[in-house]
Amino acid sequence: MGSLISIASLTSDEACYQQVRVLRWPDGTVCPH
């Protein structure tokens, strides 16, 4: 991964989940079909 994650941004499960979504799907999720 090219992006660095700040530990302060991972203070809750929801914040961690949102950070992973942004890293995994930077342009949002889309159906591949």
Coordinates of C-alpha atoms in Angstrom, one line a residue:
M1 CA 0.0 0.0 0.0
G2 CA 1.2 3.4 -0.9
S3 CA -0.8 5.3 1.7
L4 CA 0.2 5.8 5.3
I5 CA -2.5 5.4 8.0
S6 CA -2.5 7.5 11.1
I7 CA -3.0 5.4 14.3
A8 CA -5.2 8.3 15.6
S9 CA -7.7 7.7 12.7
L10 CA -8.3 4.1 13.9
T11 CA -9.8 4.9 17.3
S12 CA -13.0 2.8 16.8
D13 CA -14.2 -0.1 14.7
E14 CA -16.3 2.2 12.5
A15 CA -13.3 4.5 11.8
C16 CA -11.1 1.6 11.0
Y17 CA -13.7 0.1 8.7
Q18 CA -14.1 3.4 6.8
Q19 CA -10.3 3.8 6.5
V20 CA -10.0 0.3 5.0
R21 CA -12.8 1.1 2.6
V22 CA -11.1 4.2 1.4
L23 CA -7.8 2.4 0.9
R24 CA -9.4 -0.6 -0.9
W25 CA -11.9 1.3 -3.0
P26 CA -10.6 4.9 -3.5
D27 CA -13.3 5.6 -6.2
G28 CA -16.1 3.9 -4.3
T29 CA -17.5 0.4 -4.7
V30 CA -18.9 -0.6 -8.1
C31 CA -20.4 -3.8 -9.5
P32 CA -17.8 -5.4 -11.9
H33 CA -20.6 -6.8 -14.1

